[in-house]
Amino acid sequence: DTAVSQTPKYLVTQMGNDKSIKCEQNLGHDTMYWYKQDSKKFLKIMFSYNNKELIINETVPNRFSPKSPDKAHLNLHINSLELGDSAVYFCASSQGGLVYHEQYFGPGTRLTVT
Amino acid sequence: RKEVEQDPGPFNVPEGATVAFNCTYSNSASQSFFWYRQDCRKEPKLLMSVYSSGNEDGRFTAQLNRASQYISLLIRDSKLSDSATYLCVVNVNSNSGYALNFGKGTSLLVTP
């Protein structure tokens, strides 16, 4: 049973394209996150949603737009992809957005922009 | 100054050795501290939380020094399977909610 799943696992695309990454969790958590891990392995939070509402929006280009249709899903849409967007994107979930609980990460989506 | 700093390593140790990792954080308002483990090309997974009084989980011991803003992880009797990157993680509560700040990680390689 996959707790946090992401699709696709690999994504290779050209500059200027628009792409989406999907995330689903079956843990019943109320908070979901998107993180970016760059080539230097630095993991940085991008967005956090609690009960479908945006609660954290770090300094991220507005080409990145998260969408949460329900508590179990948090998708990430990226417009006009740039070379610098190449990274591994991790989705995560936890129970409780304002008090810490363990975060469970998805397997990651490796995005390569050419 | 980076929010969470770690020595990237790599630390190469033989099986059975004891190894320690250190981490410093910059935000004195941080309230929760953790060590995550990330295997190559995999997602991070929680290894252990770090409590003020220090805590132990089997071969792993975590310590917190709030005055020095310093966290440590000690691994005793290293196993080959301990080879991974260890991420120091610190939370900061803000008006916009809860955020986790990850260090860049310390790479450990345990050799036969």
Coordinates of C-alpha atoms in Angstrom, one line a residue:
Chain A
D1 CA 0.0 0.0 0.0
T2 CA 1.5 3.3 -1.1
A3 CA 1.0 6.0 1.5
V4 CA 2.1 9.0 -0.7
S5 CA 2.2 8.5 -4.4
Q6 CA 3.4 10.8 -7.2
T7 CA 3.0 10.7 -10.9
P8 CA 5.0 10.7 -13.0
K9 CA 8.2 9.4 -11.5
Y10 CA 10.3 10.9 -14.3
L11 CA 9.5 13.8 -16.5
V12 CA 11.7 15.1 -19.4
T13 CA 10.4 18.1 -21.2
Q14 CA 11.6 21.1 -23.2
M15 CA 11.9 24.7 -22.0
G16 CA 8.7 26.7 -22.4
N17 CA 6.4 23.7 -21.9
D18 CA 3.7 23.4 -19.2
K19 CA 3.6 20.3 -17.1
S20 CA 1.8 18.9 -14.1
I21 CA 2.8 16.6 -11.3
K22 CA 0.1 14.8 -9.3
C23 CA 0.2 13.7 -5.7
E24 CA -2.1 11.5 -3.7
Q25 CA -2.0 10.3 -0.1
N26 CA -4.1 7.6 1.5
L27 CA -3.1 8.3 5.1
G28 CA -6.1 10.5 5.9
H29 CA -3.7 13.4 6.6
D30 CA -5.0 17.0 6.4
T31 CA -1.8 18.7 5.4
M32 CA 0.2 18.3 2.2
Y33 CA 3.4 19.8 1.0
W34 CA 5.6 20.3 -2.1
Y35 CA 9.3 20.3 -1.7
K36 CA 12.0 20.9 -4.3
Q37 CA 15.4 19.1 -4.1
D38 CA 18.0 20.6 -6.4
S39 CA 21.2 19.2 -7.8
K40 CA 23.0 20.1 -4.7
K41 CA 20.5 17.9 -2.7
F42 CA 19.1 20.9 -0.9
L43 CA 15.5 20.2 0.1
K44 CA 13.3 23.3 0.3
I45 CA 9.6 23.7 0.9
M46 CA 7.6 25.3 -1.8
F47 CA 4.0 25.1 -0.7
S48 CA 1.8 23.7 2.1
Y49 CA -1.9 23.0 2.1
N50 CA -4.0 22.3 5.2
N51 CA -7.6 21.1 4.5
K52 CA -7.3 22.3 0.9
E53 CA -6.2 25.8 1.9
L54 CA -2.8 27.3 1.2
I55 CA -1.0 27.9 4.4
I56 CA 2.6 28.2 3.3
N57 CA 3.8 29.8 0.0
E58 CA 7.5 30.3 0.0
T59 CA 9.2 32.5 -2.5
V60 CA 8.5 30.5 -5.6
P61 CA 8.0 31.9 -9.1
N62 CA 4.3 32.3 -9.9
R63 CA 4.8 29.9 -12.8
F64 CA 4.3 27.3 -10.1
S65 CA 0.7 26.8 -9.1
P66 CA -0.5 24.2 -6.6
K67 CA -4.0 22.9 -6.7
S68 CA -5.7 20.9 -4.0
P69 CA -9.1 19.4 -5.2
D70 CA -9.5 17.6 -1.9
K71 CA -7.5 16.7 1.2
A72 CA -6.0 13.7 -0.3
H73 CA -4.6 15.4 -3.4
L74 CA -2.2 18.1 -4.1
N75 CA -1.1 18.7 -7.7
L76 CA 1.6 21.0 -8.9
H77 CA 1.3 22.8 -12.3
I78 CA 4.4 24.5 -13.8
N79 CA 4.1 26.9 -16.7
S80 CA 6.8 28.0 -19.1
L81 CA 9.4 25.5 -17.8
E82 CA 13.0 26.8 -17.4
L83 CA 16.3 24.9 -17.2
G84 CA 16.6 25.9 -13.5
D85 CA 13.4 24.0 -12.8
S86 CA 15.2 20.7 -13.2
A87 CA 15.1 19.0 -9.8
V88 CA 13.4 16.3 -7.9
Y89 CA 10.0 17.4 -6.6
F90 CA 8.7 15.6 -3.5
C91 CA 5.2 15.6 -2.2
A92 CA 4.7 15.0 1.5
S93 CA 1.8 14.8 3.9
S94 CA 1.3 15.0 7.7
Q95 CA -1.5 15.2 10.2
G96 CA -1.7 18.8 11.4
G97 CA -0.2 21.8 9.6
L98 CA 0.5 24.1 12.5
V99 CA 1.8 21.6 15.0
Y100 CA 4.5 19.2 13.9
H101 CA 3.8 15.6 13.1
E102 CA 6.0 13.3 11.1
Q103 CA 5.9 14.1 7.4
Y104 CA 5.6 11.2 5.0
F105 CA 7.2 11.8 1.6
G106 CA 6.3 10.5 -1.8
P107 CA 9.0 8.8 -4.0
G108 CA 9.7 12.0 -5.9
T109 CA 9.3 13.2 -9.5
R110 CA 12.6 13.8 -11.3
L111 CA 12.0 16.7 -13.7
T112 CA 14.6 17.4 -16.4
V113 CA 14.1 20.4 -18.5
T114 CA 16.1 20.5 -21.8
Chain B
R1 CA 24.1 32.3 7.6
K2 CA 22.2 29.3 6.4
E3 CA 19.2 28.3 8.5
V4 CA 20.4 24.8 9.1
E5 CA 24.0 23.9 8.5
Q6 CA 25.6 20.4 8.4
D7 CA 29.0 19.1 7.4
P8 CA 28.3 17.4 4.1
G9 CA 30.9 14.8 4.6
P10 CA 31.3 12.2 3.3
F11 CA 32.0 10.2 6.4
N12 CA 33.6 6.9 5.5
V13 CA 33.6 4.5 8.5
P14 CA 34.2 0.8 8.9
E15 CA 31.4 -1.5 10.1
G16 CA 31.1 -1.4 13.9
A17 CA 32.5 2.1 14.2
T18 CA 30.8 4.9 16.1
V19 CA 30.2 8.1 14.1
A20 CA 28.7 11.5 15.1
F21 CA 27.1 14.2 13.0
N22 CA 26.5 17.7 14.0
C23 CA 24.1 20.4 12.9
T24 CA 23.6 24.0 13.8
Y25 CA 20.5 26.1 13.3
S26 CA 20.1 29.9 13.1
N27 CA 16.6 30.6 14.3
S28 CA 16.4 30.7 18.1
A29 CA 12.6 30.4 17.8
S30 CA 12.8 26.9 16.4
Q31 CA 10.8 24.5 18.5
S32 CA 11.1 21.0 17.0
F33 CA 14.1 19.1 15.8
F34 CA 14.5 15.9 13.8
W35 CA 16.9 13.7 11.9
Y36 CA 15.7 12.3 8.6
R37 CA 17.4 9.7 6.6
Q38 CA 17.6 9.8 2.8
D39 CA 18.9 6.9 0.7
C40 CA 20.3 7.5 -2.7
R41 CA 17.5 8.5 -5.2
K42 CA 14.9 7.9 -2.5
E43 CA 12.6 10.0 -0.4
P44 CA 13.5 11.3 3.1
K45 CA 12.2 9.3 6.0
L46 CA 12.0 10.3 9.6
L47 CA 14.8 8.6 11.6
M48 CA 14.0 10.2 15.0
S49 CA 12.8 13.3 16.7
V50 CA 15.2 15.2 19.0
Y51 CA 14.1 16.1 22.5
S52 CA 15.5 18.6 24.8
S53 CA 16.7 15.9 27.3
G54 CA 18.3 13.9 24.5
N55 CA 16.9 10.6 23.3
E56 CA 18.0 7.2 22.2
D57 CA 16.6 4.7 19.7
G58 CA 18.6 1.6 19.6
R59 CA 22.0 2.4 18.2
F60 CA 21.0 6.0 17.5
T61 CA 21.3 8.8 20.1
A62 CA 20.2 12.4 19.4
Q63 CA 21.1 15.4 21.5
L64 CA 19.9 19.0 21.5
N65 CA 21.7 22.1 22.9
R66 CA 19.4 25.0 22.7
A67 CA 21.8 27.5 24.1
S68 CA 24.3 26.7 21.4
Q69 CA 21.6 26.0 18.8
Y70 CA 23.3 22.7 18.1
I71 CA 21.9 19.2 17.3
S72 CA 23.9 16.0 17.1
L73 CA 23.3 12.4 16.0
L74 CA 25.4 9.5 17.3
I75 CA 25.4 6.1 15.6
R76 CA 27.0 3.3 17.4
D77 CA 28.0 -0.1 15.9
S78 CA 27.6 1.1 12.4
K79 CA 26.0 -1.3 9.9
L80 CA 26.4 -1.3 6.1
S81 CA 22.7 -0.5 5.9
D82 CA 23.3 2.8 7.7
S83 CA 24.9 4.2 4.6
A84 CA 22.7 7.1 3.6
T85 CA 22.4 10.9 3.8
Y86 CA 21.3 12.2 7.2
L87 CA 19.3 15.3 7.1
C88 CA 19.0 17.7 10.1
V89 CA 15.6 19.2 10.2
V90 CA 14.3 22.2 12.2
N91 CA 10.9 23.6 12.3
V92 CA 9.8 27.3 12.5
N93 CA 6.3 28.3 13.3
S94 CA 5.3 31.4 11.4
N95 CA 2.1 33.3 10.8
S96 CA 1.8 31.5 7.6
G97 CA 1.9 28.1 9.3
Y98 CA 4.5 25.5 10.0
A99 CA 7.6 25.0 7.9
L100 CA 10.4 22.5 8.0
N101 CA 13.9 23.7 7.2
F102 CA 16.2 20.9 6.0
G103 CA 20.0 20.9 6.2
K104 CA 21.8 19.8 3.1
G105 CA 22.6 16.5 4.7
T106 CA 25.6 14.6 5.8
S107 CA 26.6 11.6 3.7
L108 CA 27.7 8.4 5.5
L109 CA 29.3 5.4 3.9
V110 CA 29.9 2.4 6.1
T111 CA 32.4 0.0 4.6
P112 CA 33.0 -3.7 5.2

